[in-house]
Coordinates of C-alpha atoms in Angstrom, one line a residue:
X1162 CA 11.8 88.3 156.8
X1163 CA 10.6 87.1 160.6
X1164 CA 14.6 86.5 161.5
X1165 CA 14.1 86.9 165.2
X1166 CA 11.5 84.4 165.4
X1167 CA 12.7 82.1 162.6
X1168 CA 14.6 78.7 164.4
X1169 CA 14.5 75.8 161.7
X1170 CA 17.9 75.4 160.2
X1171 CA 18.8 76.3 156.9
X1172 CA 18.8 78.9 154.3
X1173 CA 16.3 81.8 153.9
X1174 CA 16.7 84.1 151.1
X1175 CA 16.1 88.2 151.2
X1176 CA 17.2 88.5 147.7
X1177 CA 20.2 89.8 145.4
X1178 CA 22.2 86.7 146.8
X1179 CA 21.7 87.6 150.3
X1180 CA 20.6 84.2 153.1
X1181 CA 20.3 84.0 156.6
X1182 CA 21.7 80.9 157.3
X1183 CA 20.4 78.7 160.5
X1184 CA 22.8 75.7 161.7
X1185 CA 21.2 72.9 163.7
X1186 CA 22.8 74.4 166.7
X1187 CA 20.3 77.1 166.2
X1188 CA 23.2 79.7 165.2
X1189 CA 22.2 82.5 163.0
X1190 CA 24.2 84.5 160.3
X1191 CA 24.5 86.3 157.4
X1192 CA 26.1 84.9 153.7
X1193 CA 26.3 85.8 150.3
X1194 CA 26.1 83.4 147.4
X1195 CA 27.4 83.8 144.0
X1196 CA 28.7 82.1 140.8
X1197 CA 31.7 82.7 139.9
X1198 CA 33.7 80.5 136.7
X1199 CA 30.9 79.0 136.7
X1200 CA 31.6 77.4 140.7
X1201 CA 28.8 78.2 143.5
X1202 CA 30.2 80.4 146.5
X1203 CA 29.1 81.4 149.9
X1204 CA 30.9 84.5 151.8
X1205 CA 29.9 85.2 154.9
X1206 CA 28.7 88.7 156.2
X1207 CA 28.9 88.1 160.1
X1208 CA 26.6 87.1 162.8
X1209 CA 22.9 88.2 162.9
X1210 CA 23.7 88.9 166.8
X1211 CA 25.8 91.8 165.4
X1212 CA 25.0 92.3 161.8
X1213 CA 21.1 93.5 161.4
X1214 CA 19.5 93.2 158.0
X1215 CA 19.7 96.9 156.9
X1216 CA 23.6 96.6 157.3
X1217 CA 23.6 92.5 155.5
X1218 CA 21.5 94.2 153.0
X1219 CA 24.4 96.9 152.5
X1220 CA 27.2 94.3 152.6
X1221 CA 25.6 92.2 150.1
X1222 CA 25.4 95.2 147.5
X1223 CA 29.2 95.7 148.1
X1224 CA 29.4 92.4 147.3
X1225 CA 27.6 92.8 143.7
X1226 CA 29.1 95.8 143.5
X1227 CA 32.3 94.4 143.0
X1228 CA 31.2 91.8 140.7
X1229 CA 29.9 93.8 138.4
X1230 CA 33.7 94.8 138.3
X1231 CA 34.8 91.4 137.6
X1232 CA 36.3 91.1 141.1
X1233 CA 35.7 88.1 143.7
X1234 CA 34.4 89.6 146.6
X1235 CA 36.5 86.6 149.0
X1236 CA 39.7 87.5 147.1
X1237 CA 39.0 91.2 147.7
X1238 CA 38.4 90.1 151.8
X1239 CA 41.4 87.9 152.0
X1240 CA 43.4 90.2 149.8
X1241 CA 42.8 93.3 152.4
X1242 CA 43.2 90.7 155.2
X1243 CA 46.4 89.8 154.3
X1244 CA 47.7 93.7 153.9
X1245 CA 46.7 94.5 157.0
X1246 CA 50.1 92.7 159.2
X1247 CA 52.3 94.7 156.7
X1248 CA 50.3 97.9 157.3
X1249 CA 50.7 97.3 161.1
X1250 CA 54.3 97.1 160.8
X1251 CA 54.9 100.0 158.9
X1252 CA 57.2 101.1 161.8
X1253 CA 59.5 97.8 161.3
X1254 CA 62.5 99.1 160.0
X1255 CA 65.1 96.6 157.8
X1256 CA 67.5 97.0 160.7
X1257 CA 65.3 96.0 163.3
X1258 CA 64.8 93.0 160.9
X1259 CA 68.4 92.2 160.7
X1260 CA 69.0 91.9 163.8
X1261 CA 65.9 89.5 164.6
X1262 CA 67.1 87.3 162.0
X1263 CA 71.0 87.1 163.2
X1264 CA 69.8 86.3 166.3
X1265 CA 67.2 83.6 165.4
X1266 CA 69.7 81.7 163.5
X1267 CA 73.3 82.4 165.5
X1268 CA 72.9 79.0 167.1
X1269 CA 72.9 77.3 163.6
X1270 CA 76.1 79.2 162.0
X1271 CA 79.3 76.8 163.0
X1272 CA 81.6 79.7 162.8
X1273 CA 80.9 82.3 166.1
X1274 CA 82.3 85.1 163.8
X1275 CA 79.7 84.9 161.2
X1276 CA 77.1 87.0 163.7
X1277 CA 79.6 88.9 163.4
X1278 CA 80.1 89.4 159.8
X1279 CA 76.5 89.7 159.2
X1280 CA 76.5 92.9 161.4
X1281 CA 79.1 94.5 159.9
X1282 CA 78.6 94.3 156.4
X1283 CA 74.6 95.3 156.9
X1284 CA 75.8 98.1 159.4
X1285 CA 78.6 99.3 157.0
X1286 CA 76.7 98.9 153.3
X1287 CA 73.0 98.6 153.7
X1288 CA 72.3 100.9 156.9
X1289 CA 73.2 104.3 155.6
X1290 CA 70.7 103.6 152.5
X1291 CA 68.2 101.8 154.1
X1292 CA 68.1 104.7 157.0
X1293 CA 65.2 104.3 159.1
X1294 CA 62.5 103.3 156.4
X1295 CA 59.8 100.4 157.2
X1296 CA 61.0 97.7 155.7
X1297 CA 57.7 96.9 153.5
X1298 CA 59.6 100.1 152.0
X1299 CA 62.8 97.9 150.8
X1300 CA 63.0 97.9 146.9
X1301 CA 64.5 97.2 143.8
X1302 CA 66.4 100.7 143.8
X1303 CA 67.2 100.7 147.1
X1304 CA 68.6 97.5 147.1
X1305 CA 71.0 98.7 143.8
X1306 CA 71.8 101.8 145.7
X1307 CA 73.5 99.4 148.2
X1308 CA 75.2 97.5 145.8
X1309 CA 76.2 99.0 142.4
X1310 CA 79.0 101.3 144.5
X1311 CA 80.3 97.9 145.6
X1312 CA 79.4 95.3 143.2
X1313 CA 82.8 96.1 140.9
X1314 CA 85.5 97.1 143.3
X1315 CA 84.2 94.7 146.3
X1316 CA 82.7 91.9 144.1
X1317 CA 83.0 89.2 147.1
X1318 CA 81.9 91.3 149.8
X1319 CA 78.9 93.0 147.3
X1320 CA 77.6 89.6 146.7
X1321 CA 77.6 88.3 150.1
X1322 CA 75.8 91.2 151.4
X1323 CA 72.9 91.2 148.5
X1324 CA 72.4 87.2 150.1
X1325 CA 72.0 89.1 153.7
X1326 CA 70.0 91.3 152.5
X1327 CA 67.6 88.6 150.6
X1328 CA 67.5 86.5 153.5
X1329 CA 66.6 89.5 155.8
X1330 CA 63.9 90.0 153.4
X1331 CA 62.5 86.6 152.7
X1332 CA 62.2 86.7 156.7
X1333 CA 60.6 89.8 157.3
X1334 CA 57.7 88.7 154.3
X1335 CA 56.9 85.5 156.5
X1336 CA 56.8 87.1 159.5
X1337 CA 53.7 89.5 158.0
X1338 CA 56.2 92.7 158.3
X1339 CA 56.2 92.8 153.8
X1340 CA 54.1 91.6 150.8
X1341 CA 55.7 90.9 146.8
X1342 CA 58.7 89.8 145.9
X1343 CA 62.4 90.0 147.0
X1344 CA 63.7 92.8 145.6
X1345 CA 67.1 91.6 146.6
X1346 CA 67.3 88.2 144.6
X1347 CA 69.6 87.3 141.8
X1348 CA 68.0 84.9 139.6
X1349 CA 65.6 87.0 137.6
X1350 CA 66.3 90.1 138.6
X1351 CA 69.4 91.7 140.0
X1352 CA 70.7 89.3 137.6
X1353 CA 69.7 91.4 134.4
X1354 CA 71.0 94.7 136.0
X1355 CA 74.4 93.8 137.7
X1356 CA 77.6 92.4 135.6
X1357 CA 77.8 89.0 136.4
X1358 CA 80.7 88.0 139.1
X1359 CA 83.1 86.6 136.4
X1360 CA 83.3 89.4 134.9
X1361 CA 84.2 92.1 137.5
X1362 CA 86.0 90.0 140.2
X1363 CA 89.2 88.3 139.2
X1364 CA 90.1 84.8 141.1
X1365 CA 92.5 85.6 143.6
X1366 CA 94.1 82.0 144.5
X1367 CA 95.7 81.2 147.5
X1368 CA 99.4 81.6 146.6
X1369 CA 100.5 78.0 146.2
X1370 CA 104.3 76.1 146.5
X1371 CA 105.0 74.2 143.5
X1372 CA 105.0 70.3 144.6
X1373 CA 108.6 70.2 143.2
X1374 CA 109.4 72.3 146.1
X1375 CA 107.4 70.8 149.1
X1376 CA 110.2 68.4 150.2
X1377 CA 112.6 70.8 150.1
X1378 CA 110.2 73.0 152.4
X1379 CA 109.7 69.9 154.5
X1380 CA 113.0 69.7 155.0
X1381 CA 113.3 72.9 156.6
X1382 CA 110.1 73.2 158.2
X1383 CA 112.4 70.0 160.3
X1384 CA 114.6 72.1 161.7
X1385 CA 112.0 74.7 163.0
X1386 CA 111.3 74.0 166.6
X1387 CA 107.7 74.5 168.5
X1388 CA 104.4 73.3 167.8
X1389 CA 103.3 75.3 164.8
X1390 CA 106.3 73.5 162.3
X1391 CA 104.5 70.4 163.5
X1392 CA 101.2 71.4 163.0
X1393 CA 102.2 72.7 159.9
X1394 CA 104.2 69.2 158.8
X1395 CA 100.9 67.7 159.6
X1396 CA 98.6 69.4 157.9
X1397 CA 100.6 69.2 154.8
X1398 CA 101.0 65.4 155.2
X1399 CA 96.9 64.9 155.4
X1400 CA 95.8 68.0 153.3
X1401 CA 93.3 69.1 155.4
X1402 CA 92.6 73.4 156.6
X1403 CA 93.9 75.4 159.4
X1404 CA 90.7 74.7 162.0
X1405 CA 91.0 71.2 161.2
X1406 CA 94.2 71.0 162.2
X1407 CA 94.3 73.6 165.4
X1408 CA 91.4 72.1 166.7
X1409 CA 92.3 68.3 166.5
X1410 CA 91.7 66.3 169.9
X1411 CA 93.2 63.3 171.2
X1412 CA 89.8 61.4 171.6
X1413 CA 89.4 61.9 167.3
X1414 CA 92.7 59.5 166.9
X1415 CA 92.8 56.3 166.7
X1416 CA 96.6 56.1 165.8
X1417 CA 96.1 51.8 166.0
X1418 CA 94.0 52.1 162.7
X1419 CA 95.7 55.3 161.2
X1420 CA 92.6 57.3 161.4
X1421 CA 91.7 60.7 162.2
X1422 CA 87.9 61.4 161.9
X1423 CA 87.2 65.3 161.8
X1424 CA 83.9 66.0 163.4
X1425 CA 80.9 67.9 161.5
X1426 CA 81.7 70.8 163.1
X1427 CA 84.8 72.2 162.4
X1428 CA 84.4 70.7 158.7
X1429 CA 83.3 73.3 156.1
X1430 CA 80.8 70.4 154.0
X1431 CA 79.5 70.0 157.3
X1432 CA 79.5 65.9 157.4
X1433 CA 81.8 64.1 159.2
X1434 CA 85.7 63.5 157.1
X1435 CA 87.6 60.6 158.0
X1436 CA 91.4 61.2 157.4
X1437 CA 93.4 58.1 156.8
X1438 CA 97.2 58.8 158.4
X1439 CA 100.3 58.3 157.0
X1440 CA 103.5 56.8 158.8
X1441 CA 104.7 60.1 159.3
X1442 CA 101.4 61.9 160.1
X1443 CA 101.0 59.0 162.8
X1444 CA 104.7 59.8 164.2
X1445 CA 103.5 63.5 164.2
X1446 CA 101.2 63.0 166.3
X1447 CA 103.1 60.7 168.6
X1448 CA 105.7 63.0 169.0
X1449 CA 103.1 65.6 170.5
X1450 CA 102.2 63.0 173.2
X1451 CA 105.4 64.6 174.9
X1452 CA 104.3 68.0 175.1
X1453 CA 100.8 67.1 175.7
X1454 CA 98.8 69.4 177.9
X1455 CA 94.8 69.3 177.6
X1456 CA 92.4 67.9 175.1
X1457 CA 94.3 69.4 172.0
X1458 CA 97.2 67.7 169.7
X1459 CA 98.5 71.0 168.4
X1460 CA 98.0 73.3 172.1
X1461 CA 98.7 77.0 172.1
X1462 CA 101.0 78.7 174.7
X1463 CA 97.4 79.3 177.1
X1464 CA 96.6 76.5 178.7
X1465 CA 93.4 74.4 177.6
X1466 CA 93.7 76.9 174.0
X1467 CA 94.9 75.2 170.9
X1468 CA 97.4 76.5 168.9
X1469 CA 96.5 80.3 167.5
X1470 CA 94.8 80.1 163.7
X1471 CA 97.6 82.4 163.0
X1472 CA 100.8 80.7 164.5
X1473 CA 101.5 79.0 161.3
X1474 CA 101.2 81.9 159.2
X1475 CA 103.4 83.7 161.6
X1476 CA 105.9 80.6 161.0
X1477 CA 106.1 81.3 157.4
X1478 CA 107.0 84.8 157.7
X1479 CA 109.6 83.7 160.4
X1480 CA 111.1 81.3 157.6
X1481 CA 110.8 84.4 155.0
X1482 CA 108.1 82.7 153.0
X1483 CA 105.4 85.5 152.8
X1484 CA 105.4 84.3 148.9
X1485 CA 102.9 81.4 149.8
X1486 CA 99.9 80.1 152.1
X1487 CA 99.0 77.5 154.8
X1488 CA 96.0 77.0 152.7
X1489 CA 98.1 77.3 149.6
X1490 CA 99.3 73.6 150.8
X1491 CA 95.7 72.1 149.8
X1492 CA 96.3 73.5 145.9
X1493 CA 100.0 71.8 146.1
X1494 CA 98.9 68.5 147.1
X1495 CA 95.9 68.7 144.2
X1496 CA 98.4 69.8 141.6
X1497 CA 100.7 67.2 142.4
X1498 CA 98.1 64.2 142.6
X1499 CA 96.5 65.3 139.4
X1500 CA 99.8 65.5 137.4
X1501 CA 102.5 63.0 138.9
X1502 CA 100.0 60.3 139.8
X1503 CA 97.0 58.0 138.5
X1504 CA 94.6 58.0 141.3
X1505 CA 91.2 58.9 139.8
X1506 CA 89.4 62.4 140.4
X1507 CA 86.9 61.5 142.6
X1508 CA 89.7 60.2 145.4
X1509 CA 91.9 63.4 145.0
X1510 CA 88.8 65.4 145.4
X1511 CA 87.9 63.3 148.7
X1512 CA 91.2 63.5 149.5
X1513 CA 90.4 67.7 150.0
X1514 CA 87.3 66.7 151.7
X1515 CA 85.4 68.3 148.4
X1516 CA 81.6 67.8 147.9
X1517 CA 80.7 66.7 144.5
X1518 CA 78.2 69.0 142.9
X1519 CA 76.0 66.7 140.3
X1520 CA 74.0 65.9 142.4
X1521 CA 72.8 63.0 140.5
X1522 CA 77.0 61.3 141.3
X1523 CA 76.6 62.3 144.8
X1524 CA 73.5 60.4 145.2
X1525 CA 74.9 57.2 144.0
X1526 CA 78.3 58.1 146.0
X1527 CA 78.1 56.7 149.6
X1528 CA 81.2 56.0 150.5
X1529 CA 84.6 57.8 151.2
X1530 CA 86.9 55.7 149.3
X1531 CA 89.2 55.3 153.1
X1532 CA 91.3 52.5 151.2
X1533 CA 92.1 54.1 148.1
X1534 CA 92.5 58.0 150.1
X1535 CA 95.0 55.9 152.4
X1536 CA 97.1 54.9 149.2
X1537 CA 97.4 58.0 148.3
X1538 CA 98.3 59.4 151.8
X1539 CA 101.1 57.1 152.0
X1540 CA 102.4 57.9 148.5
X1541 CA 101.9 61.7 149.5
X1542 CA 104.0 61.1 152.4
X1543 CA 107.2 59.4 150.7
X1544 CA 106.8 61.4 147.9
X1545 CA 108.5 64.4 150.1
X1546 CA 110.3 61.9 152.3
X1547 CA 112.0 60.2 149.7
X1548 CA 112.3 63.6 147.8
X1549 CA 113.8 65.1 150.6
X1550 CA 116.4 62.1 151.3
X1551 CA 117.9 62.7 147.8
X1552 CA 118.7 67.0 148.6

């Protein structure tokens, strides 16, 4: 073959399914062509430039060399393409992998402690396992050598940390650093050689006060002085959680309308809750107009700090109430709309702020029922009032 001199674009055969092949911008290279199912295809062997036709020659009988074997010689090239990342990185460890993807995705986690918790319970469970291999290394067993010691006694914390781990590996696989599949994942796997949840963890509820009792309670949380009995008062009047509450600003009241709207942010479903406010949840507020200092309702004793996450717990002790929660409150108002009153399910539940998990209702479920949630605010409210009045 005259492939020096040869300029005419197109394809010139040697033999055995080898071509030089000539664009009409006068560039020259190398290809094999093949049938495979039955489909025509080309695989090109490199630039004549760089390529001369003793070495085509031997790349080409590679080539048939492997399909005499039944395997595709471009799925054998890609295939070793593609291993090549993961054999570079053979000296990325899992840890060094955690730590990329904390850091990647801290600015999306709304709670500043959850770095946190990722760190530790990788550091504590999955580092002294995981030691200092590659983590292309990261498998099945090593995965259940984290968890079985853990997955009974710990259940919560075991089942948090095998998501971590899955997550650390599902990153590390895109970034080129691993190849197969999760070892870490549930579904389909881990699933057929751990217990399942309900089985080894029992429901621990948040120790709840019976709504027979709550105006009672009110009536002594009244004669409790300082800014956690009213923050307290106030979020059990509008059922909300302890964040909500502590972190409430003036600007998210209008008091004229009854309304407290909770952003995104400090709201676990991350969308946006509109609270509708009692008489008494307004005067609550009101009343905290006289001690106001800053941007928050509730403050704390530093200034521009709202109220500790813990000074209402603190206030139950003080009152001799270890028996029961501040988030216990949320279960008291539930048990008490669901058995003393007729509002449907679906208001109660967005009375709590709940998503709704058929997705197929929460499609068709645009709105927040504010009308019939204020309804039963109000007859929340008097229900401990009046209650109260009669002790």
């Amino acid at each position: 073959m005259k492939i020096t001199k040869t300029t005419t674009p197109g394809l010139y055969g040697d033999g055995g399914g080898l071509y030089l092949q000539i664009t009409a911008a006068g560039v020259k290279s190398w290809l094999f062509r093949y049938m495979r199912a039955g489909k025509a295809r080309g695989m090109g062997l490199g630039p004549l430039h760089t390529i001369g036709l003793a070495e085509a020659r031997a790349r080409a009988l590679d080539c048939r060399r492997l399909l005499l074997d039944g395997i595709d010689p471009i799925d054998s090239r890609n295939a070793e393409r593609a291993s090549q990342p993961v054999a570079q990185a053979d000296e990325v460890t899992f840890k060094q992998c955690a730590e990329k993807y904390i850091e990647a995705h801290r600015a999306g986690w709304k709670n500043a402690k959850h770095a946190d918790q990722w760190t530790n319970t990788l550091t504590t469970y999955a580092d002294p396992v995981f030691n200092s291999q590659p983590v292309s290394a990261i498998d099945t067993t090593l995965v259940m050598k984290v968890l079985e010691p853990i997955w009974a006694t710990k259940t919560e914390t075991a089942s948090r940390l095998r998501g971590r781990i899955e997550s650390v590996l599902d990153w590390a696989t895109v970034r080129g650093y691993r190849t197969g599949e999760n070892p870490a994942r549930l579904k389909g796997h881990l699933d057929t050689l751990l217990p399942k949840r309900s089985r080894v963890q029992k429901v621990v509820h948040h120790p709840a006060l019976p709504y027979a009792h709550v105006a009672a309670f009110v009536k002594t949380l009244h004669s409790q002085e300082g800014v956690a009995a009213c923050a307290l008062e106030f979020l059990i009047l509008t059922a909300t959680r302890t964040n909500e509450v502590i972190g409430a600003t003036w600007a998210e009241f209008d008091l004229d309308e009854g309304v407290w709207t909770i952003p995104v942010e400090r709201m676990k479903m991350r969308k946006e809750h509109r609270v509708p406010l009692s008489a008494r949840a307004i005067a609550i507020v009101k009343a905290q107009e006289d001690v106001k200092r800053g941007d928050y309702v509730f403050p704390g004793a530093r200034d521009k700090k709202p109220l500790s996450n813990m000074a209402m717990l603190q206030l139950l002790e003080r009152m001799k109430r270890a028996d029961i929660t501040v988030h216990g409150f949320r279960s008291t108002f539930r048990d008490w709309a669901g058995e003393t009153t007729h509002y449907p399910r679906e208001v109660c539940e967005a009375a709590l702020a709940h998503g709704i998990k058929d997705k197929a209702e929460a499609a068709y479920a645009r709105g927040d029922l504010f009308a019939k949630r204020a309804a039963l605010m109000e007859d929340w409210a008097a229900f401990a009032e009046a209650t109260c009045a009669k002790s």
